[in-house]
CSV table of C-alpha atoms and ligand atoms in Angstrom, one decimal:
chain,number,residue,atom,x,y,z
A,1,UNK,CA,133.9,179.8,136.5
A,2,UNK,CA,133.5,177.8,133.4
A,3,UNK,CA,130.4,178.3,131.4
A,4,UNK,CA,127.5,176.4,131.6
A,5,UNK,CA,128.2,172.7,130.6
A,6,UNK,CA,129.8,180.9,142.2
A,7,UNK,CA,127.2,183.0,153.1
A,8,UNK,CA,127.1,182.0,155.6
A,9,UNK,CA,125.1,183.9,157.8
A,10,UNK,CA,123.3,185.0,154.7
A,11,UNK,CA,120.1,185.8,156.0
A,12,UNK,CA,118.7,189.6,155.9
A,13,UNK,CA,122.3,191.1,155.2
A,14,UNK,CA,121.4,194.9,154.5
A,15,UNK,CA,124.3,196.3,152.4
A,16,UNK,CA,125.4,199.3,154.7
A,17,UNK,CA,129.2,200.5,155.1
A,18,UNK,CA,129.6,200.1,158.7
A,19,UNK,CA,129.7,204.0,158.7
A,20,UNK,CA,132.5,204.9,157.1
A,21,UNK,CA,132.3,208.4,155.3
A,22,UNK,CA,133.6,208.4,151.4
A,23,UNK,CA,134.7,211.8,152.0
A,24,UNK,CA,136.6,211.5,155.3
A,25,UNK,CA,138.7,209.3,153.6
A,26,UNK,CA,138.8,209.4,149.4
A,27,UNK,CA,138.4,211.6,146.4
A,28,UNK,CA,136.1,210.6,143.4
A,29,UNK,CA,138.5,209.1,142.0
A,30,UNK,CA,139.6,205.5,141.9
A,31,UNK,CA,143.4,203.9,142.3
A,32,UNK,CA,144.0,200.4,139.7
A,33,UNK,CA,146.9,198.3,141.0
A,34,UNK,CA,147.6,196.0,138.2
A,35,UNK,CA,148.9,192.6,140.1
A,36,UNK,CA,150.5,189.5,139.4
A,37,UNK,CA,150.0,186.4,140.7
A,38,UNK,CA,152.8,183.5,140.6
A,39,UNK,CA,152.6,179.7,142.2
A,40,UNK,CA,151.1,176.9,142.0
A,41,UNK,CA,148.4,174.8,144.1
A,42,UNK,CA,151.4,174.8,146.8
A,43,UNK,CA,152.3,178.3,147.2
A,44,UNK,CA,151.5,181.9,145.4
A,45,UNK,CA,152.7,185.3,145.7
A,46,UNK,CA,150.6,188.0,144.6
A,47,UNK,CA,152.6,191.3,143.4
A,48,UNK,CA,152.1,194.6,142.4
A,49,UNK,CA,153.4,195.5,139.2
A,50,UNK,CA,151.0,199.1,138.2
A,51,UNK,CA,149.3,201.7,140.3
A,52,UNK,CA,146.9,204.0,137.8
A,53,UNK,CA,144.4,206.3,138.9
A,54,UNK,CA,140.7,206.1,136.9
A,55,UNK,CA,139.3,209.0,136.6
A,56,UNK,CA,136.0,208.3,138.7
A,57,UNK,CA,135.3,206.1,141.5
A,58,UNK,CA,132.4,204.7,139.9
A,59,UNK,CA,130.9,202.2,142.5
A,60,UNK,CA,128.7,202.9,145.5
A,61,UNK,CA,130.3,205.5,148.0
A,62,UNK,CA,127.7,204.5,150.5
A,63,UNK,CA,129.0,200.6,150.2
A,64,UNK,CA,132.3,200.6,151.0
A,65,UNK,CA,132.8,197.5,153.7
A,66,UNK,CA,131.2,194.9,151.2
A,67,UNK,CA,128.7,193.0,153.4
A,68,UNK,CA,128.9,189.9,151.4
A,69,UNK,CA,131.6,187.1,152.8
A,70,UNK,CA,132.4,186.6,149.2
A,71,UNK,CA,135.8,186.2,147.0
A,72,UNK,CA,138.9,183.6,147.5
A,73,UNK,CA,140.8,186.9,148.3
A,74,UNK,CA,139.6,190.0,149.8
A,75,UNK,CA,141.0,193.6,149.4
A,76,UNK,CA,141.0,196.1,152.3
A,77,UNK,CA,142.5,199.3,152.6
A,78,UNK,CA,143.0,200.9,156.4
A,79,UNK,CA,143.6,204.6,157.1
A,80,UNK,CA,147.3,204.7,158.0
A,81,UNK,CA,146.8,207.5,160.5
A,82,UNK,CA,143.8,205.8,162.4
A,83,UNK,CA,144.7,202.3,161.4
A,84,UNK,CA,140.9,202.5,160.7
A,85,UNK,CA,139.1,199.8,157.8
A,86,UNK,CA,138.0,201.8,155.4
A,87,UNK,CA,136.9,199.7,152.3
A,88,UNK,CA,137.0,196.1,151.9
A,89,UNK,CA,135.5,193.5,149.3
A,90,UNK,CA,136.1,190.5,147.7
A,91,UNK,CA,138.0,189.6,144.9
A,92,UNK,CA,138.7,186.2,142.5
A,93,UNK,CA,141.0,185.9,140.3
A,94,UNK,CA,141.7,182.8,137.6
A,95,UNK,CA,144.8,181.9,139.9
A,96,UNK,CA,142.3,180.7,142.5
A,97,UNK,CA,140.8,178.5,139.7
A,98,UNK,CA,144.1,177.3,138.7
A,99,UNK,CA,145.2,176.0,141.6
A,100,UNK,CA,142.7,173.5,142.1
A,101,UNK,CA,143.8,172.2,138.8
A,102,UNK,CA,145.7,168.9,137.9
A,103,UNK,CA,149.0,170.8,137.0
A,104,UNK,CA,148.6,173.2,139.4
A,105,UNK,CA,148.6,170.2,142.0
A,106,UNK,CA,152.1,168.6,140.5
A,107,UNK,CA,153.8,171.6,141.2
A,108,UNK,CA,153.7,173.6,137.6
A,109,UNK,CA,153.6,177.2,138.4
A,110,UNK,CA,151.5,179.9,136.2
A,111,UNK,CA,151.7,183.6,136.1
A,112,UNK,CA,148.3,184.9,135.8
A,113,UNK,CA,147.5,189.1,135.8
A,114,UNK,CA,144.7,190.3,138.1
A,115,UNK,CA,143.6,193.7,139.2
A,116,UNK,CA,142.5,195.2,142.2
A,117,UNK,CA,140.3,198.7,142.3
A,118,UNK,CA,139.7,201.0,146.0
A,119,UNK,CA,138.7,204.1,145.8
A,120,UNK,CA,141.7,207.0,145.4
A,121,UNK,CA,142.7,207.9,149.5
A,122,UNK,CA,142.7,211.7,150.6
A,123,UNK,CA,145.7,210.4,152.5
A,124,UNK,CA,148.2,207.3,153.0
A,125,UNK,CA,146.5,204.1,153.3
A,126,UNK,CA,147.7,200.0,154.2
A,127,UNK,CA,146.6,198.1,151.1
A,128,UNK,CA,146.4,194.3,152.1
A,129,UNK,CA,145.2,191.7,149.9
A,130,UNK,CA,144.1,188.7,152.0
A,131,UNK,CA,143.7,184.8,150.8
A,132,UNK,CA,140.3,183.0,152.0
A,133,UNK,CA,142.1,179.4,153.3
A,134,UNK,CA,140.4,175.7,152.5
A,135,UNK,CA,138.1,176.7,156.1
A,136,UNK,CA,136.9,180.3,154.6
A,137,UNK,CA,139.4,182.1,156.8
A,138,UNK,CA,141.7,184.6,156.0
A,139,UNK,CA,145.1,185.0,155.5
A,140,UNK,CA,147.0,188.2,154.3
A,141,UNK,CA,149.4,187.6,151.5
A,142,UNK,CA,150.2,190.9,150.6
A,143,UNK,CA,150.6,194.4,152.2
A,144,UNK,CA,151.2,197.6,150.1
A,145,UNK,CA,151.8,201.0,151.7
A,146,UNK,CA,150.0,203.6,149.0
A,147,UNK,CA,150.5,207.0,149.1
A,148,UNK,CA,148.1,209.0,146.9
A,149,UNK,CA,150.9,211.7,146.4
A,150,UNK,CA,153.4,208.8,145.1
A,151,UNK,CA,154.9,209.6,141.8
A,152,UNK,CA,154.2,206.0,140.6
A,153,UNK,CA,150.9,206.4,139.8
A,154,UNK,CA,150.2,206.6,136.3
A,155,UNK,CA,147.7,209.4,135.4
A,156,UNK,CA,147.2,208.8,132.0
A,157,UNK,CA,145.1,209.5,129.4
A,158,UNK,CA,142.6,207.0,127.8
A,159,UNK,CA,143.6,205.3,124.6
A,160,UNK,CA,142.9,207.2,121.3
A,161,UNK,CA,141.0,205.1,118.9
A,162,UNK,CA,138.8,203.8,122.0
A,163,UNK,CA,135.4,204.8,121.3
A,164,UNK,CA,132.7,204.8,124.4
A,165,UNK,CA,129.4,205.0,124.1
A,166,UNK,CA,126.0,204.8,126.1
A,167,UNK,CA,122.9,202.3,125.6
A,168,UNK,CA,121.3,203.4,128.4
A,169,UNK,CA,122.1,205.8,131.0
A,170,UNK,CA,120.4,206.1,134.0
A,171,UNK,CA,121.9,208.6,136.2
A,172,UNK,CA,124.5,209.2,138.7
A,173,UNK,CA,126.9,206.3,138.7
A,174,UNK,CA,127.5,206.1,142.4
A,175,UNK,CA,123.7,205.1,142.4
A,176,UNK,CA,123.2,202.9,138.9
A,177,UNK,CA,124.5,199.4,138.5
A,178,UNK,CA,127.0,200.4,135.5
A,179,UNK,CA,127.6,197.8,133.2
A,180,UNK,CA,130.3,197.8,130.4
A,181,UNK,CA,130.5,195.8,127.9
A,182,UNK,CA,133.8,195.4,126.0
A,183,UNK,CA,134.7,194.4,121.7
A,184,UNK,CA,137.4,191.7,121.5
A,185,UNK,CA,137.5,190.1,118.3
A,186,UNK,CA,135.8,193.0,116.4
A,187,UNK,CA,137.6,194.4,113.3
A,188,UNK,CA,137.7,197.9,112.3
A,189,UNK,CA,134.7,197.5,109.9
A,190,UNK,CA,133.1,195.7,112.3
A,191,UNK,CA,132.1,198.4,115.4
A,192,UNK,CA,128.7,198.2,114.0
A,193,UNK,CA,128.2,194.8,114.2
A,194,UNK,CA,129.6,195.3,118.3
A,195,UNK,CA,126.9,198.1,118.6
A,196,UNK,CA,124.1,196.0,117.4
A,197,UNK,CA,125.7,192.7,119.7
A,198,UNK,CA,125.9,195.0,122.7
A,199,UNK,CA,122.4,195.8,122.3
A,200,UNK,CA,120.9,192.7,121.7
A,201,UNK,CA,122.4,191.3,124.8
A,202,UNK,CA,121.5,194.1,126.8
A,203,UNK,CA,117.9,193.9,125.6
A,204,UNK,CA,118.0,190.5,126.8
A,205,UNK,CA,119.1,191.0,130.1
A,206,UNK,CA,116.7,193.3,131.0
A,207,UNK,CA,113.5,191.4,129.7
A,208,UNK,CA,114.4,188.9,132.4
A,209,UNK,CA,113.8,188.5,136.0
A,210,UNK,CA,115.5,189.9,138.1
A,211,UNK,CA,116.9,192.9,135.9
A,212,UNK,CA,113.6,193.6,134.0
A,213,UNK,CA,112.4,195.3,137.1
A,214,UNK,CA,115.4,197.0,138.4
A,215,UNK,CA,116.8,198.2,134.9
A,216,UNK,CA,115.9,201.8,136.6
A,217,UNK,CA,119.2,201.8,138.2
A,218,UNK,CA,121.1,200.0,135.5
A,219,UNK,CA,123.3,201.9,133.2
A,220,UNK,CA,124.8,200.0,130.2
A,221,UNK,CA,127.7,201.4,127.9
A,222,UNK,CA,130.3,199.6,125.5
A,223,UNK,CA,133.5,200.4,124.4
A,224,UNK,CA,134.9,199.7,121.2
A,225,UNK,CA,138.2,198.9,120.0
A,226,UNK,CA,139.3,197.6,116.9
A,227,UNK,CA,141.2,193.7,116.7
A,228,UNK,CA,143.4,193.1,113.8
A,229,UNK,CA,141.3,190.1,113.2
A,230,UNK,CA,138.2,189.1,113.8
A,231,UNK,CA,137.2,186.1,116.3
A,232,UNK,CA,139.0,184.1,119.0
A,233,UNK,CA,141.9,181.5,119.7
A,234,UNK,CA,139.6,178.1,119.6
A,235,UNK,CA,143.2,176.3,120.4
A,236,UNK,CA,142.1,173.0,120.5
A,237,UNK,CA,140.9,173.3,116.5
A,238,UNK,CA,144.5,175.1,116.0
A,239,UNK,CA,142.6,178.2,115.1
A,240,UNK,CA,144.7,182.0,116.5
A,241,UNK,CA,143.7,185.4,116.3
A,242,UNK,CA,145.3,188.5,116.9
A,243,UNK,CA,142.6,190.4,118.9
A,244,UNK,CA,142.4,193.0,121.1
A,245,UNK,CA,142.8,191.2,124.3
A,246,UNK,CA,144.2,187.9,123.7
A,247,UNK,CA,140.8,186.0,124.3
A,248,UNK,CA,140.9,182.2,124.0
A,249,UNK,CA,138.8,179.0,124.3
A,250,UNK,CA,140.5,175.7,126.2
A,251,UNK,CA,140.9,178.1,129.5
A,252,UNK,CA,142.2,175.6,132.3
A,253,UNK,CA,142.1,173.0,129.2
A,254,UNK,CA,138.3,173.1,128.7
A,255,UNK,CA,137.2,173.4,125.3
A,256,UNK,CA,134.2,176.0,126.3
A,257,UNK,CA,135.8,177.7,129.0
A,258,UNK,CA,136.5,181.0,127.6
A,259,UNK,CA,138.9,184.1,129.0
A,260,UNK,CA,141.5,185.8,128.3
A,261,UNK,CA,145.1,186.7,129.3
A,262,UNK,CA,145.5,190.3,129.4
A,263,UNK,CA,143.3,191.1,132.7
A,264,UNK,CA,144.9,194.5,132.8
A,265,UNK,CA,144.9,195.7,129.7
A,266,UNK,CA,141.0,194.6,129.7
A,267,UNK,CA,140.7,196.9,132.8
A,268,UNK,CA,142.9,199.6,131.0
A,269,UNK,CA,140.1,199.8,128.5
A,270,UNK,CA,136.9,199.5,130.3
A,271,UNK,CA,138.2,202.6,132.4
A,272,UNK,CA,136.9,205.2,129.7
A,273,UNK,CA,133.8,205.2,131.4
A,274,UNK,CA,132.3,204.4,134.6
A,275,UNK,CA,132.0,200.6,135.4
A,276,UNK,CA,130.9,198.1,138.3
A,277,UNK,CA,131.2,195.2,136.3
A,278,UNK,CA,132.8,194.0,132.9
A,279,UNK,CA,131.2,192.1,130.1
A,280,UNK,CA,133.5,191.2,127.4
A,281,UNK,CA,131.9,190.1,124.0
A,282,UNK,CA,134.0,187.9,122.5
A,283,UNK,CA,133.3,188.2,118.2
A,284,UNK,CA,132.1,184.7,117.5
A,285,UNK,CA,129.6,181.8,116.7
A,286,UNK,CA,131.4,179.0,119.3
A,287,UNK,CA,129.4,178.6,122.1
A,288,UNK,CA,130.8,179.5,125.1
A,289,UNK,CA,132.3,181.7,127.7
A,290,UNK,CA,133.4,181.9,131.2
A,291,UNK,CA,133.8,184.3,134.3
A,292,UNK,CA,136.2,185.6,136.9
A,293,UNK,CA,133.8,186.4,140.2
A,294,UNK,CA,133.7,189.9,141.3
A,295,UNK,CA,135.7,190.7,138.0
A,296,UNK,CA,134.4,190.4,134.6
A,297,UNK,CA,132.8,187.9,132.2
A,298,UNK,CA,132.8,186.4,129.0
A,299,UNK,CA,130.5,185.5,126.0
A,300,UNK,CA,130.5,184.8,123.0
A,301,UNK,CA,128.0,186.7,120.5
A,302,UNK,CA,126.7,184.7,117.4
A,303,UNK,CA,125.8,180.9,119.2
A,304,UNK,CA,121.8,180.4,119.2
A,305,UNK,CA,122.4,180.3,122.9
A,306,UNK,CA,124.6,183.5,123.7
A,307,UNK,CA,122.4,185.1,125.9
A,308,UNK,CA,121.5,182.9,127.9
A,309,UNK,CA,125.5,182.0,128.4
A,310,UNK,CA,126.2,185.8,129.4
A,311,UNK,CA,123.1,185.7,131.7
A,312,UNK,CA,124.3,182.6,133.3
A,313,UNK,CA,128.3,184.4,133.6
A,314,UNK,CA,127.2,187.8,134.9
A,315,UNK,CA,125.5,185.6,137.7
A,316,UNK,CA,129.0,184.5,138.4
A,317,UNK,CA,130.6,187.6,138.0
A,318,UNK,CA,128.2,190.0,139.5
A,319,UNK,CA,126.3,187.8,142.3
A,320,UNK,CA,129.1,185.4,143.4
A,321,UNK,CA,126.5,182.4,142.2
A,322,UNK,CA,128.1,178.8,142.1
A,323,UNK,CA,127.6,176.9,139.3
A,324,UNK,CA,124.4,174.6,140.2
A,325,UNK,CA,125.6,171.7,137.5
A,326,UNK,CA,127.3,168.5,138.0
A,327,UNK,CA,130.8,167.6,136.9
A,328,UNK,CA,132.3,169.0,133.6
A,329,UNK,CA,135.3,171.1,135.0
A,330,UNK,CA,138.8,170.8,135.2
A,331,UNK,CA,138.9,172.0,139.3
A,332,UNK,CA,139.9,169.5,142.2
A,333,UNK,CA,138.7,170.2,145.8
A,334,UNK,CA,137.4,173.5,145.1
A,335,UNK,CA,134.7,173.5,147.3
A,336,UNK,CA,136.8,171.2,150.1
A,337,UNK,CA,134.5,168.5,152.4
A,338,UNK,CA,133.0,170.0,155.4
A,339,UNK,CA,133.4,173.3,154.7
A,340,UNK,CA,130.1,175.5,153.8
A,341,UNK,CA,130.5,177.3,150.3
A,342,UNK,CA,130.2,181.2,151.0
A,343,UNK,CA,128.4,181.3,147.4
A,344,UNK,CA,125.0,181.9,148.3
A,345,UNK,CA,123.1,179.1,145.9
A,346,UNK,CA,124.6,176.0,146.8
A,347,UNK,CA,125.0,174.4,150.8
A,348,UNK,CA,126.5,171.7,152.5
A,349,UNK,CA,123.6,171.8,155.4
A,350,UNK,CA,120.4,169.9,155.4
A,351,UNK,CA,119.2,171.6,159.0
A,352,UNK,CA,116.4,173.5,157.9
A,353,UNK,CA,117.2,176.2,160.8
A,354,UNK,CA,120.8,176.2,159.4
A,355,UNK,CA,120.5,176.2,155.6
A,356,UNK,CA,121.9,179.6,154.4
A,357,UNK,CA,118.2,180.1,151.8
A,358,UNK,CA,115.9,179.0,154.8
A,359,UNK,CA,113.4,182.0,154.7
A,360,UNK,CA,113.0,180.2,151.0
A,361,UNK,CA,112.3,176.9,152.1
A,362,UNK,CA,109.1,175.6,150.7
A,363,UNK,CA,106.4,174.5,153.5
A,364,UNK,CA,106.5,171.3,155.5
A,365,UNK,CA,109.8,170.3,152.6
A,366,UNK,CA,111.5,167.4,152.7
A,367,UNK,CA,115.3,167.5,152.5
A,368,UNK,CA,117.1,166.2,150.7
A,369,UNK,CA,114.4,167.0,148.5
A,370,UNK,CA,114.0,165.1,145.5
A,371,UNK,CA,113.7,166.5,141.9
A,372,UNK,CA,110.4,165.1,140.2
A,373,UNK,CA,107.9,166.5,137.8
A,374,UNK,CA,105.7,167.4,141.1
A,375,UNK,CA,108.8,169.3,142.1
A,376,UNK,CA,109.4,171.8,139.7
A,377,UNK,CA,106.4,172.3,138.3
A,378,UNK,CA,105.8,173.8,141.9
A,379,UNK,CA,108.8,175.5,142.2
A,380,UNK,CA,109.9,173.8,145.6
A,381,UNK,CA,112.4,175.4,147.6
A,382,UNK,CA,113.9,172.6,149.4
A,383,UNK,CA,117.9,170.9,149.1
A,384,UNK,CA,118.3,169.4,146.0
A,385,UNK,CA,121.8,167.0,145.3
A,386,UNK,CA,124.1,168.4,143.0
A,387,UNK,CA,125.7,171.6,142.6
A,388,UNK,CA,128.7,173.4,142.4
A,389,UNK,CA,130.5,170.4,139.9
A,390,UNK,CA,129.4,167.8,142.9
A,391,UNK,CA,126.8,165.2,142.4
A,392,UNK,CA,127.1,163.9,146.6
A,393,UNK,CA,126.4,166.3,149.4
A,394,UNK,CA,126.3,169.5,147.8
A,395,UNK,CA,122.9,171.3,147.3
A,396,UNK,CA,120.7,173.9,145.5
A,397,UNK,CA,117.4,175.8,146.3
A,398,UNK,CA,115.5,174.4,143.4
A,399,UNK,CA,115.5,172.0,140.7
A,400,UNK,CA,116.3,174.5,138.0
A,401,UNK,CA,117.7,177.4,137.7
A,402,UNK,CA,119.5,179.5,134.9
A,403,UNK,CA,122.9,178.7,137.5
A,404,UNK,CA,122.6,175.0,136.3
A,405,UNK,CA,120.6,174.8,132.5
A,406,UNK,CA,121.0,176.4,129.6
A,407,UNK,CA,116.9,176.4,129.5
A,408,UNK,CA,115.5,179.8,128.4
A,409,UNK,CA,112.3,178.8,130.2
A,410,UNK,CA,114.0,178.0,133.3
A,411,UNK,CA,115.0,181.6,135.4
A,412,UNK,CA,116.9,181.9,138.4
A,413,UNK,CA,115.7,180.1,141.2
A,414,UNK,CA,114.6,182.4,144.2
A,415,UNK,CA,117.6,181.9,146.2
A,416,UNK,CA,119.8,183.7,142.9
A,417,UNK,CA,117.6,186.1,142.1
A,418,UNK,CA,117.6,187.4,145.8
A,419,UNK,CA,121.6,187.3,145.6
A,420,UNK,CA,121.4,189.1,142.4
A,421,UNK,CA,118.8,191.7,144.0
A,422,UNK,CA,120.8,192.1,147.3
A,423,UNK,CA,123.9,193.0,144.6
A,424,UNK,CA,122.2,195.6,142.6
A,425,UNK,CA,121.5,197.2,145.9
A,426,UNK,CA,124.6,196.9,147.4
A,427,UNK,CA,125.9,198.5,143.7
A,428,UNK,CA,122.8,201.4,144.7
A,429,UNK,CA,121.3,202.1,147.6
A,430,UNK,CA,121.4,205.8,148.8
A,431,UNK,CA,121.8,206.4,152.6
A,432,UNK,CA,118.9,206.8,154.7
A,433,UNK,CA,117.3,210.4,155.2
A,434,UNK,CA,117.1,211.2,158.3
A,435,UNK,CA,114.0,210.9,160.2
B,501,ZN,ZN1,120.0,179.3,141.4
């Protein structure tokens, strides 16, 4: 999702595995497969091009059927013996963003990297990768048979001259939101400067609602590595720089949309230590960034507003939150008419009974709801127009929030910082004791 100018049946989902038991089915470990993804707006084909192992599975092992309808793909894995689901969650990669795009749609194909992560099976598992369609259903697209015995997967060592370190660490990984954040555009003289960026965006995060109060469970690390020069591509001011992992601005051809190309080699790298989501901090004083849901995100470092731009993109990234503007982006159709977004701050429905954030609904509210001074000064929750890059017949919870302004003042509005919440916990929760 391009940086500022991402349920149905959201309601009381309680992050639980449907029962599956980590260790009836993998080791602590966890198995990379490094993909490709070829096509345009007509057809793709997703293929696998790595398998590595990493040497931890760092995520939740008490979360492993993600409970959130989230991702335009989803990966599952099924015990080949029982032909039993054992792990599922979603998954977005650029591809999904590029082909809603004008070149995408006149039949110009791109190859774009992504990466899928399960946990390392005890024994053979299917590996299918499944497409959400324009009507949220699913469609597989690619089925792997993975062996945790096969000979292909690389066990490597991490790259020397890779140097990990902790800002905060609060405990047992399976249990902790782990953040990572990751140096592109840093030269060798510069890992100080990277340390001191990492932690000023960390500090921010977690003076703000809804991290301040759940930065118990969040662990935060970085990992440096050197660029041969310092900065980013800014293409459209013919401005290139060899960096670590081939960041650039002009993204999808949007000045301010900011990625970069070499998705696995990003992964590679943020594997030295234990990691639920990726932050890359891109060396710079150009505002911008951008975000890949479910994947990692981008920001800049040095632009009077480049915390608020990496709050905004881990919303994306770690939540699944649309973007609550207006317009501004290069995508066609991606949220198609008369089909309920599965992002959980933006709706097509105006039944108060139906709409997805209904236990947030102000009293007696009027929807459509209409954005006045009256209206967030109060903080309705209601149906506002606009969202998600439509002005007509798309809505959010409130009239601001942090998913649609640039505002430090603003926040999230309740409906993202419940998503958020609901996130960390899916990232932590321990099972139940028994009564
Ligand atoms: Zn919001």
């Amino acid at each position: 999702m391009a940086a500022l100018a991402c349920c149905q049946a959201q309601e009381a989902v309680t992050p639980k595995s449907e029962s599956v038991a980590f260790d009836d089915f993998f080791v602590d470990k966890a198995l990379r497969l490094e993909l490709y993804q070829c096509g345009d707006a007509r057809e793709m084909t997703t293929t696998l091009q790595t398998l590595a192992e990493e040497p931890c599975w760092p995520e939740n092992p008490n979360s492993l059927i993600m409970p959130f309808p989230y991702g335009k793909y989803s990966v599952k894995a099924w015990d080949a013996a029982s032909n039993r689901l054992v792990y599922a969650k979603g998954l977005d990669s650029l591809f999904a963003e590029y082909a809603t795009t004008k070149p995408a749609l006149s039949g110009t194909k791109r190859v774009i990297q992504t990466t899928a992560r399960i946990p390392m099976p005890k024994a053979a598992v299917k590996l299918t990768i499944e497409r959400r369609n324009g009507d949220n259903s699913l469609t597989t697209i690619m089925t792997e048979h993975l062996d945790p015995s096969d000979i292909r997967i690389r066990r490597e060592s991490p790259t020397k001259g890779d140097k990990p370190f902790e800002v905060q660490n609060k405990g047992d990984a399976h249990h902790c939101l782990d953040i990572v954040f990751l140096s592109e555009g840093y030269s060798a003289t510069q890992e100080d400067k990277f340390k001191a960026d990492v932690q000023k965006m960390s500090d921010y995060l977690l003076s703000v609602a809804p991290y301040k109060g759940l930065s118990d469970r969040i662990s935060v690390r970085g990992v440096f590595r050197a660029s041969e020069e310092s900065g980013t591509d800014l293409p459209h001011k013919g401005v290139f720089r060899n960096t670590a992992l081939n960041s650039s601005f002009n993204t999808l051809d949007i000045d301010r949309y900011l990625l970069l190309d070499d998705n696995h080699r990003m992964h590679q790298m943020a594997a030295a230590v234990p990691f639920d989501t990726i932050v890359v901090l891109v060396n710079s004083t150009t505002y911008g960034g951008g975000a890949i849901c479910l994947d990692y995100c981008v920001t800049t470092t040095d632009h009077p507003s480049s915390p608020m731009v990496f709050v905004h993109e881990l919303g994306h990234c770690l939540a699944y939150l649309a973007d609550e503007y207006v317009g501004n982006v290069s995508y066609n159709d991606i949220y198609p008419e008369g089909v309920e977004p599965v992002e959980p701050n933006i709706t097509r429905q105006l039944e108060p009974d139906k709409i997805k954030w209904k236990s947030f609904l102000s009293k007696d509210v009027t929807l459509p709801t209409k954005s006045s001074r009256e209206t967030r000064a109060e903080r309705t929750v209601g149906a506002f127009e606009g969202g998600g890059y439509l002005s007509k017949g798309m809505y959010r919870p409130q009239a601001g929030c942090w998913m649609g302004s640039a505002n430090p003042k603003e926040g999230f509005c309740v409906v993202c910082d419940d998503a958020i919440q609901r996130m960390i916990d899916f990232y932590t929760s321990k099972p139940e004791l028994p009564k």
